[in-house]
Amino acid sequence: MSVSVCMATYNGAKYIREQLDSILRQSRRPDEVILCDDCSCDETPYIIQEFIKENSLQNKWKLYQNQENKGYPENFYYAMSLCACDIVFLADQDDIWHCEKIARMCKVLDENAQVVVVSCKLSLINAEGEEIHSIMAPTHKSLKKKRGSLRQVRIDDIFYKYEWPGMAMAYRRKWYQNQRGDSSTIPHDILISSKAAEEGGLYQMDEVLACHRRHGSNVGGEEHRLGRLLRRDRKLREIEDYLQMLREFDQNKVLQTETGKEALEKKLSSLRGRYDALQSGRLGQVLGNAGRHWRETRLKTLVCDLIIVLRSIERGKKDETQR
């Protein structure tokens, strides 16, 4: 199988060389690397060009520079449309791949025809490259399972706890070409993973093959610091953004099966209730919503919401005392 790696870049000068180097050092090198820069204001395009030149990669690595800013989702869909190989690996500009990532994931796709999208597991690192141990960290490798063993991911799993960012995924290009058009504003990774899960073709390897970097400039606004995760205004904004994305799923009819539609509706209902409960500032409402939607509610999420409300109540009491 031939392999494409595609990356959408924007103002990634600080970390991109380390990521490019981790792709170059793969034991199974890609047949092409497609990079699309979205009008960066820093040295990102220059660093990419110099890296390609220094390593004599002109025949296989291509940099495309947009004439106008497309925005994160559209730029990634554009990069994906330029890929020509059998398997497409998605890459972010600030992560680090283990040297066996392409080889190990291609082996899964080669040996399992039912797999249309495969995801590895990942670890978290901070801006300095140090490992992060966070309450919201992804599930790590299970030592009880055989290295690289597969787990089928269902559509309910996608909406319960999202652990499949694009940088951990590879998909069959022929399968992707048969999906709906790529002009959606829905982020590429959740669109691909949800479609594949709905069809029964998304599988996760029980193997950590990449380091996902979290820092102050992550496009998705990801956070691992507990103090910031537990800010009420931040959490409400996150939920608003998630609700908007789910509405786009519904409006664009992304999910086609009854199982997929039902999972989407349950998540929408659960998330609306969660938003209202946090806004109310009432512990009873938070617990009541979690009880009504217990299948869609993670214990960690409930605990965080309860802490947020308790802190809000405590601040209210302090303000009242100061008056």
mmCIF file of C-alpha atoms in Angstrom:
data_model
loop_
_atom_site.group_PDB
_atom_site.id
_atom_site.type_symbol
_atom_site.label_atom_id
_atom_site.label_comp_id
_atom_site.label_asym_id
_atom_site.label_seq_id
_atom_site.Cartn_x
_atom_site.Cartn_y
_atom_site.Cartn_z
ATOM 1 C CA MET A 1 0.000 0.000 0.000
ATOM 2 C CA SER A 2 1.237 3.479 -0.834
ATOM 3 C CA VAL A 3 1.151 6.083 1.946
ATOM 4 C CA SER A 4 0.375 9.794 2.020
ATOM 5 C CA VAL A 5 0.905 12.041 5.007
ATOM 6 C CA CYS A 6 -1.009 15.312 4.978
ATOM 7 C CA MET A 7 -0.646 18.302 7.266
ATOM 8 C CA ALA A 8 -2.442 21.642 7.466
ATOM 9 C CA THR A 9 -0.153 24.335 8.879
ATOM 10 C CA TYR A 10 -0.637 27.802 10.327
ATOM 11 C CA ASN A 11 1.817 29.753 12.475
ATOM 12 C CA GLY A 12 3.501 26.569 13.658
ATOM 13 C CA ALA A 13 7.127 27.697 13.527
ATOM 14 C CA LYS A 14 7.877 26.867 17.162
ATOM 15 C CA TYR A 15 7.302 23.102 16.917
ATOM 16 C CA ILE A 16 6.991 22.112 13.279
ATOM 17 C CA ARG A 17 10.608 21.120 12.631
ATOM 18 C CA GLU A 18 10.452 18.505 15.390
ATOM 19 C CA GLN A 19 7.260 17.059 13.883
ATOM 20 C CA LEU A 20 8.687 17.048 10.344
ATOM 21 C CA ASP A 21 11.767 15.243 11.650
ATOM 22 C CA SER A 22 9.628 12.573 13.355
ATOM 23 C CA ILE A 23 7.839 11.932 10.031
ATOM 24 C CA LEU A 24 11.144 11.763 8.152
ATOM 25 C CA ARG A 25 12.554 9.249 10.689
ATOM 26 C CA GLN A 26 9.721 6.740 10.198
ATOM 27 C CA SER A 27 10.920 3.160 9.670
ATOM 28 C CA ARG A 28 8.345 2.956 6.867
ATOM 29 C CA ARG A 29 8.711 6.251 5.032
ATOM 30 C CA PRO A 30 5.657 7.826 3.351
ATOM 31 C CA ASP A 31 5.463 7.877 -0.444
ATOM 32 C CA GLU A 32 4.343 11.501 -0.342
ATOM 33 C CA VAL A 33 3.925 14.267 2.220
ATOM 34 C CA ILE A 34 1.419 17.023 1.476
ATOM 35 C CA LEU A 35 1.663 20.250 3.471
ATOM 36 C CA CYS A 36 -0.824 23.112 3.045
ATOM 37 C CA ASP A 37 0.032 26.403 4.729
ATOM 38 C CA ASP A 38 -2.875 28.730 5.471
ATOM 39 C CA CYS A 39 -1.187 32.146 5.119
ATOM 40 C CA SER A 40 1.051 31.865 8.167
ATOM 41 C CA CYS A 41 2.367 35.129 9.608
ATOM 42 C CA ASP A 42 5.498 33.506 11.034
ATOM 43 C CA GLU A 43 8.347 31.471 9.508
ATOM 44 C CA THR A 44 6.376 28.224 9.095
ATOM 45 C CA PRO A 45 6.553 28.089 5.248
ATOM 46 C CA TYR A 46 10.257 28.975 5.278
ATOM 47 C CA ILE A 47 11.054 26.249 7.831
ATOM 48 C CA ILE A 48 9.169 23.677 5.732
ATOM 49 C CA GLN A 49 10.915 24.737 2.523
ATOM 50 C CA GLU A 50 14.329 24.610 4.173
ATOM 51 C CA PHE A 51 13.594 21.192 5.709
ATOM 52 C CA ILE A 52 12.592 19.799 2.309
ATOM 53 C CA LYS A 53 15.700 21.268 0.700
ATOM 54 C CA GLU A 54 18.108 20.139 3.434
ATOM 55 C CA ASN A 55 16.874 16.544 3.203
ATOM 56 C CA SER A 56 16.493 16.424 -0.611
ATOM 57 C CA LEU A 57 12.780 15.623 -0.377
ATOM 58 C CA GLN A 58 11.585 17.699 -3.330
ATOM 59 C CA ASN A 59 10.263 14.669 -5.229
ATOM 60 C CA LYS A 60 8.041 13.403 -2.400
ATOM 61 C CA TRP A 61 7.297 16.333 -0.086
ATOM 62 C CA LYS A 62 5.164 19.188 -1.439
ATOM 63 C CA LEU A 63 4.292 22.509 0.182
ATOM 64 C CA TYR A 64 1.169 24.324 -1.007
ATOM 65 C CA GLN A 65 0.640 27.917 0.149
ATOM 66 C CA ASN A 66 -2.922 29.256 0.156
ATOM 67 C CA GLN A 67 -3.484 32.673 -1.396
ATOM 68 C CA GLU A 68 -6.115 33.470 1.231
ATOM 69 C CA ASN A 69 -6.832 32.067 4.673
ATOM 70 C CA LYS A 70 -9.217 29.088 4.482
ATOM 71 C CA GLY A 71 -9.500 28.413 8.210
ATOM 72 C CA TYR A 72 -8.542 25.202 9.995
ATOM 73 C CA PRO A 73 -11.249 22.743 8.800
ATOM 74 C CA GLU A 74 -11.267 23.813 5.156
ATOM 75 C CA ASN A 75 -7.479 23.887 4.929
ATOM 76 C CA PHE A 76 -7.278 20.310 6.225
ATOM 77 C CA TYR A 77 -9.954 19.099 3.808
ATOM 78 C CA TYR A 78 -8.006 20.780 1.008
ATOM 79 C CA ALA A 79 -4.787 19.021 2.050
ATOM 80 C CA MET A 80 -6.627 15.699 2.150
ATOM 81 C CA SER A 81 -7.994 16.268 -1.363
ATOM 82 C CA LEU A 82 -4.431 16.542 -2.715
ATOM 83 C CA CYS A 83 -3.361 13.119 -1.408
ATOM 84 C CA ALA A 84 -2.955 10.420 -4.053
ATOM 85 C CA CYS A 85 -1.909 7.289 -2.150
ATOM 86 C CA ASP A 86 -3.868 4.281 -0.849
ATOM 87 C CA ILE A 87 -3.561 5.197 2.840
ATOM 88 C CA VAL A 88 -3.681 8.736 4.227
ATOM 89 C CA PHE A 89 -2.140 9.657 7.580
ATOM 90 C CA LEU A 90 -3.272 12.923 9.166
ATOM 91 C CA ALA A 91 -0.615 14.986 10.930
ATOM 92 C CA ASP A 92 -0.701 18.109 13.091
ATOM 93 C CA GLN A 93 2.123 20.632 13.064
ATOM 94 C CA ASP A 94 3.099 20.404 16.733
ATOM 95 C CA ASP A 95 3.075 16.708 17.682
ATOM 96 C CA ILE A 96 5.740 13.980 17.628
ATOM 97 C CA TRP A 97 5.352 10.541 16.038
ATOM 98 C CA HIS A 98 7.058 7.384 17.272
ATOM 99 C CA CYS A 99 9.317 5.990 14.546
ATOM 100 C CA GLU A 100 7.158 2.855 14.046
ATOM 101 C CA LYS A 101 3.825 4.695 13.707
ATOM 102 C CA ILE A 102 3.342 4.356 9.951
ATOM 103 C CA ALA A 103 4.672 0.792 9.815
ATOM 104 C CA ARG A 104 2.535 -0.468 12.713
ATOM 105 C CA MET A 105 -0.682 1.170 11.521
ATOM 106 C CA CYS A 106 -0.184 0.084 7.906
ATOM 107 C CA LYS A 107 0.250 -3.487 9.114
ATOM 108 C CA VAL A 108 -3.205 -3.308 10.732
ATOM 109 C CA LEU A 109 -4.787 -1.982 7.535
ATOM 110 C CA ASP A 110 -2.968 -4.551 5.406
ATOM 111 C CA GLU A 111 -4.091 -7.498 7.552
ATOM 112 C CA ASN A 112 -7.666 -6.393 8.331
ATOM 113 C CA ALA A 113 -9.859 -5.592 5.340
ATOM 114 C CA GLN A 114 -12.772 -4.530 7.574
ATOM 115 C CA VAL A 115 -10.750 -1.630 8.997
ATOM 116 C CA VAL A 116 -11.300 1.571 6.998
ATOM 117 C CA VAL A 117 -9.924 3.940 9.659
ATOM 118 C CA VAL A 118 -7.377 2.964 12.296
ATOM 119 C CA SER A 119 -6.272 5.005 15.287
ATOM 120 C CA CYS A 120 -3.353 4.482 17.609
ATOM 121 C CA LYS A 121 -3.302 5.625 21.211
ATOM 122 C CA LEU A 122 -1.344 8.693 22.253
ATOM 123 C CA SER A 123 0.384 10.309 25.179
ATOM 124 C CA LEU A 124 0.228 13.993 26.110
ATOM 125 C CA ILE A 125 3.212 16.344 26.276
ATOM 126 C CA ASN A 126 3.398 20.023 27.166
ATOM 127 C CA ALA A 127 5.059 22.888 25.332
ATOM 128 C CA GLU A 128 8.492 21.760 26.580
ATOM 129 C CA GLY A 129 7.971 18.150 25.506
ATOM 130 C CA GLU A 130 7.416 16.841 29.037
ATOM 131 C CA GLU A 131 4.770 14.168 29.601
ATOM 132 C CA ILE A 132 1.477 15.417 31.009
ATOM 133 C CA HIS A 133 -0.497 13.505 33.620
ATOM 134 C CA SER A 134 -3.993 14.976 33.485
ATOM 135 C CA ILE A 135 -7.412 14.027 34.827
ATOM 136 C CA MET A 136 -8.746 14.338 31.259
ATOM 137 C CA ALA A 137 -5.848 12.466 29.610
ATOM 138 C CA PRO A 138 -6.621 9.767 27.022
ATOM 139 C CA THR A 139 -6.706 6.097 27.923
ATOM 140 C CA HIS A 140 -3.231 4.580 27.763
ATOM 141 C CA LYS A 141 -2.061 1.197 26.585
ATOM 142 C CA SER A 142 -3.392 -1.810 28.485
ATOM 143 C CA LEU A 143 -0.599 -4.124 29.549
ATOM 144 C CA LYS A 144 -3.043 -7.026 29.731
ATOM 145 C CA LYS A 145 -3.607 -7.012 25.993
ATOM 146 C CA LYS A 146 -1.401 -8.126 23.171
ATOM 147 C CA ARG A 147 0.660 -5.331 21.654
ATOM 148 C CA GLY A 148 -1.335 -3.615 18.911
ATOM 149 C CA SER A 149 -4.546 -5.545 19.592
ATOM 150 C CA LEU A 150 -7.649 -3.971 18.043
ATOM 151 C CA ARG A 151 -10.850 -2.624 19.535
ATOM 152 C CA GLN A 152 -13.799 -1.684 17.383
ATOM 153 C CA VAL A 153 -15.017 1.843 18.148
ATOM 154 C CA ARG A 154 -18.794 2.375 18.019
ATOM 155 C CA ILE A 155 -20.622 5.593 17.215
ATOM 156 C CA ASP A 156 -21.765 5.793 20.861
ATOM 157 C CA ASP A 157 -18.099 5.769 21.898
ATOM 158 C CA ILE A 158 -17.393 8.774 19.686
ATOM 159 C CA PHE A 159 -19.944 10.912 21.487
ATOM 160 C CA TYR A 160 -19.208 9.505 24.958
ATOM 161 C CA LYS A 161 -15.508 10.353 25.112
ATOM 162 C CA TYR A 162 -13.590 11.558 22.072
ATOM 163 C CA GLU A 163 -10.124 9.952 21.953
ATOM 164 C CA TRP A 164 -9.421 9.901 18.221
ATOM 165 C CA PRO A 165 -7.780 13.149 17.077
ATOM 166 C CA GLY A 166 -6.665 13.288 13.458
ATOM 167 C CA MET A 167 -2.980 13.044 14.348
ATOM 168 C CA ALA A 168 -3.611 9.498 15.626
ATOM 169 C CA MET A 169 -5.569 8.298 12.562
ATOM 170 C CA ALA A 170 -4.994 6.787 9.138
ATOM 171 C CA TYR A 171 -7.741 6.018 6.602
ATOM 172 C CA ARG A 172 -8.232 4.269 3.282
ATOM 173 C CA ARG A 173 -8.437 6.977 0.629
ATOM 174 C CA LYS A 174 -10.835 4.972 -1.554
ATOM 175 C CA TRP A 175 -13.277 4.719 1.373
ATOM 176 C CA TYR A 176 -13.001 8.443 2.103
ATOM 177 C CA GLN A 177 -13.687 9.362 -1.523
ATOM 178 C CA ASN A 178 -17.042 7.582 -1.282
ATOM 179 C CA GLN A 179 -18.136 9.752 1.647
ATOM 180 C CA ARG A 180 -20.010 13.049 1.540
ATOM 181 C CA GLY A 181 -18.206 16.118 0.195
ATOM 182 C CA ASP A 182 -15.376 17.672 2.183
ATOM 183 C CA SER A 183 -16.692 21.267 2.221
ATOM 184 C CA SER A 184 -18.094 20.892 5.741
ATOM 185 C CA THR A 185 -17.035 23.189 8.569
ATOM 186 C CA ILE A 186 -17.048 20.174 10.898
ATOM 187 C CA PRO A 187 -13.477 19.307 11.986
ATOM 188 C CA HIS A 188 -12.074 16.599 9.718
ATOM 189 C CA ASP A 189 -11.119 14.126 12.447
ATOM 190 C CA ILE A 190 -14.492 13.825 14.175
ATOM 191 C CA LEU A 191 -16.249 13.698 10.796
ATOM 192 C CA ILE A 192 -14.056 10.818 9.583
ATOM 193 C CA SER A 193 -14.128 8.900 12.871
ATOM 194 C CA SER A 194 -17.914 9.208 13.265
ATOM 195 C CA LYS A 195 -18.611 8.076 9.699
ATOM 196 C CA ALA A 196 -16.242 5.125 10.030
ATOM 197 C CA ALA A 197 -17.646 4.164 13.458
ATOM 198 C CA GLU A 198 -21.214 4.333 12.155
ATOM 199 C CA GLU A 199 -20.262 1.872 9.402
ATOM 200 C CA GLY A 200 -18.376 -0.414 11.799
ATOM 201 C CA GLY A 201 -15.002 0.325 10.240
ATOM 202 C CA LEU A 202 -13.208 2.354 12.948
ATOM 203 C CA TYR A 203 -10.711 0.441 15.074
ATOM 204 C CA GLN A 204 -8.259 1.523 17.742
ATOM 205 C CA MET A 205 -4.895 -0.119 18.321
ATOM 206 C CA ASP A 206 -3.901 -0.740 21.920
ATOM 207 C CA GLU A 207 -0.550 0.912 21.339
ATOM 208 C CA VAL A 208 0.801 4.412 22.001
ATOM 209 C CA LEU A 209 2.472 5.614 18.808
ATOM 210 C CA ALA A 210 2.419 9.419 19.074
ATOM 211 C CA CYS A 211 2.828 12.304 21.496
ATOM 212 C CA HIS A 212 0.118 14.953 21.316
ATOM 213 C CA ARG A 213 1.425 18.353 22.365
ATOM 214 C CA ARG A 214 -0.826 20.693 24.342
ATOM 215 C CA HIS A 215 0.119 24.337 24.613
ATOM 216 C CA GLY A 216 -1.408 27.799 24.644
ATOM 217 C CA SER A 217 -1.863 27.975 20.857
ATOM 218 C CA ASN A 218 -3.624 24.660 20.124
ATOM 219 C CA VAL A 219 -6.220 25.220 17.389
ATOM 220 C CA GLY A 220 -8.848 23.297 19.333
ATOM 221 C CA GLY A 221 -8.221 25.246 22.537
ATOM 222 C CA GLU A 222 -7.307 22.031 24.355
ATOM 223 C CA GLU A 223 -6.405 22.276 28.017
ATOM 224 C CA HIS A 224 -4.909 19.958 30.630
ATOM 225 C CA ARG A 225 -4.398 22.325 33.568
ATOM 226 C CA LEU A 226 -7.076 21.610 36.158
ATOM 227 C CA GLY A 227 -7.444 25.223 37.241
ATOM 228 C CA ARG A 228 -8.417 26.291 33.728
ATOM 229 C CA LEU A 229 -10.523 23.225 33.030
ATOM 230 C CA LEU A 230 -12.661 24.107 36.028
ATOM 231 C CA ARG A 231 -13.486 27.651 34.971
ATOM 232 C CA ARG A 232 -17.234 28.022 34.489
ATOM 233 C CA ASP A 233 -17.044 30.532 31.613
ATOM 234 C CA ARG A 234 -14.515 28.406 29.749
ATOM 235 C CA LYS A 235 -16.589 25.244 30.195
ATOM 236 C CA LEU A 236 -19.755 26.978 28.947
ATOM 237 C CA ARG A 237 -17.913 28.183 25.827
ATOM 238 C CA GLU A 238 -16.627 24.658 25.193
ATOM 239 C CA ILE A 239 -20.143 23.251 25.457
ATOM 240 C CA GLU A 240 -21.528 25.974 23.156
ATOM 241 C CA ASP A 241 -18.895 25.088 20.528
ATOM 242 C CA TYR A 242 -19.624 21.374 20.865
ATOM 243 C CA LEU A 243 -23.374 21.967 20.552
ATOM 244 C CA GLN A 244 -22.833 24.011 17.407
ATOM 245 C CA MET A 245 -20.764 21.217 15.881
ATOM 246 C CA LEU A 246 -23.437 18.631 16.723
ATOM 247 C CA ARG A 247 -26.106 20.854 15.148
ATOM 248 C CA GLU A 248 -24.014 20.870 11.966
ATOM 249 C CA PHE A 249 -23.918 17.066 12.114
ATOM 250 C CA ASP A 250 -27.706 17.124 12.227
ATOM 251 C CA GLN A 251 -28.213 19.811 9.568
ATOM 252 C CA ASN A 252 -25.744 18.229 7.127
ATOM 253 C CA LYS A 253 -27.169 14.742 7.733
ATOM 254 C CA VAL A 254 -23.693 13.374 8.363
ATOM 255 C CA LEU A 255 -24.991 10.232 10.074
ATOM 256 C CA GLN A 256 -27.235 8.017 7.955
ATOM 257 C CA THR A 257 -28.179 5.027 10.109
ATOM 258 C CA GLU A 258 -30.831 4.938 12.812
ATOM 259 C CA THR A 259 -28.150 3.976 15.325
ATOM 260 C CA GLY A 260 -26.058 7.002 14.364
ATOM 261 C CA LYS A 261 -28.991 9.416 14.439
ATOM 262 C CA GLU A 262 -30.115 8.121 17.828
ATOM 263 C CA ALA A 263 -26.611 8.492 19.289
ATOM 264 C CA LEU A 264 -26.430 12.063 17.990
ATOM 265 C CA GLU A 265 -29.838 13.021 19.411
ATOM 266 C CA LYS A 266 -28.977 11.557 22.824
ATOM 267 C CA LYS A 267 -25.732 13.518 22.931
ATOM 268 C CA LEU A 268 -27.479 16.731 21.887
ATOM 269 C CA SER A 269 -30.093 16.290 24.606
ATOM 270 C CA SER A 270 -27.471 15.469 27.239
ATOM 271 C CA LEU A 271 -25.294 18.426 26.295
ATOM 272 C CA ARG A 272 -28.178 20.911 26.275
ATOM 273 C CA GLY A 273 -29.112 19.734 29.768
ATOM 274 C CA ARG A 274 -25.508 20.015 30.927
ATOM 275 C CA TYR A 275 -25.258 23.586 29.630
ATOM 276 C CA ASP A 276 -28.484 24.630 31.372
ATOM 277 C CA ALA A 277 -27.395 22.923 34.596
ATOM 278 C CA LEU A 278 -24.029 24.723 34.696
ATOM 279 C CA GLN A 279 -25.711 28.024 33.923
ATOM 280 C CA SER A 280 -28.197 27.498 36.744
ATOM 281 C CA GLY A 281 -25.417 27.060 39.296
ATOM 282 C CA ARG A 282 -27.479 24.426 41.116
ATOM 283 C CA LEU A 283 -25.998 21.130 42.284
ATOM 284 C CA GLY A 284 -29.381 19.407 42.065
ATOM 285 C CA GLN A 285 -29.792 20.345 38.410
ATOM 286 C CA VAL A 286 -26.297 19.068 37.554
ATOM 287 C CA LEU A 287 -26.998 15.747 39.296
ATOM 288 C CA GLY A 288 -30.477 15.513 37.784
ATOM 289 C CA ASN A 289 -29.196 15.943 34.224
ATOM 290 C CA ALA A 290 -26.469 13.360 34.818
ATOM 291 C CA GLY A 291 -29.101 10.945 36.140
ATOM 292 C CA ARG A 292 -31.351 11.419 33.109
ATOM 293 C CA HIS A 293 -28.421 10.958 30.727
ATOM 294 C CA TRP A 294 -26.242 8.558 32.691
ATOM 295 C CA ARG A 295 -25.298 6.555 29.599
ATOM 296 C CA GLU A 296 -23.859 9.690 27.977
ATOM 297 C CA THR A 297 -22.222 11.129 31.124
ATOM 298 C CA ARG A 298 -18.672 10.326 32.205
ATOM 299 C CA LEU A 299 -17.978 10.245 35.939
ATOM 300 C CA LYS A 300 -14.991 12.580 35.473
ATOM 301 C CA THR A 301 -17.192 15.062 33.619
ATOM 302 C CA LEU A 302 -19.822 14.986 36.355
ATOM 303 C CA VAL A 303 -17.227 15.500 39.087
ATOM 304 C CA CYS A 304 -15.727 18.464 37.206
ATOM 305 C CA ASP A 305 -19.164 20.055 36.741
ATOM 306 C CA LEU A 306 -19.974 19.606 40.435
ATOM 307 C CA ILE A 307 -16.682 21.250 41.406
ATOM 308 C CA ILE A 308 -17.370 24.148 39.025
ATOM 309 C CA VAL A 309 -20.804 24.732 40.580
ATOM 310 C CA LEU A 310 -19.466 24.392 44.146
ATOM 311 C CA ARG A 311 -16.762 26.957 43.410
ATOM 312 C CA SER A 312 -19.358 29.265 41.903
ATOM 313 C CA ILE A 313 -21.553 28.932 45.016
ATOM 314 C CA GLU A 314 -18.557 29.604 47.265
ATOM 315 C CA ARG A 315 -17.634 32.736 45.307
ATOM 316 C CA GLY A 316 -21.240 33.920 45.595
ATOM 317 C CA LYS A 317 -21.140 33.510 49.362
ATOM 318 C CA LYS A 318 -17.866 35.454 49.605
ATOM 319 C CA ASP A 319 -19.274 38.279 47.496
ATOM 320 C CA GLU A 320 -22.359 38.382 49.700
ATOM 321 C CA THR A 321 -20.208 38.568 52.844
ATOM 322 C CA GLN A 322 -18.075 41.377 51.426
ATOM 323 C CA ARG A 323 -21.194 43.420 50.714
#
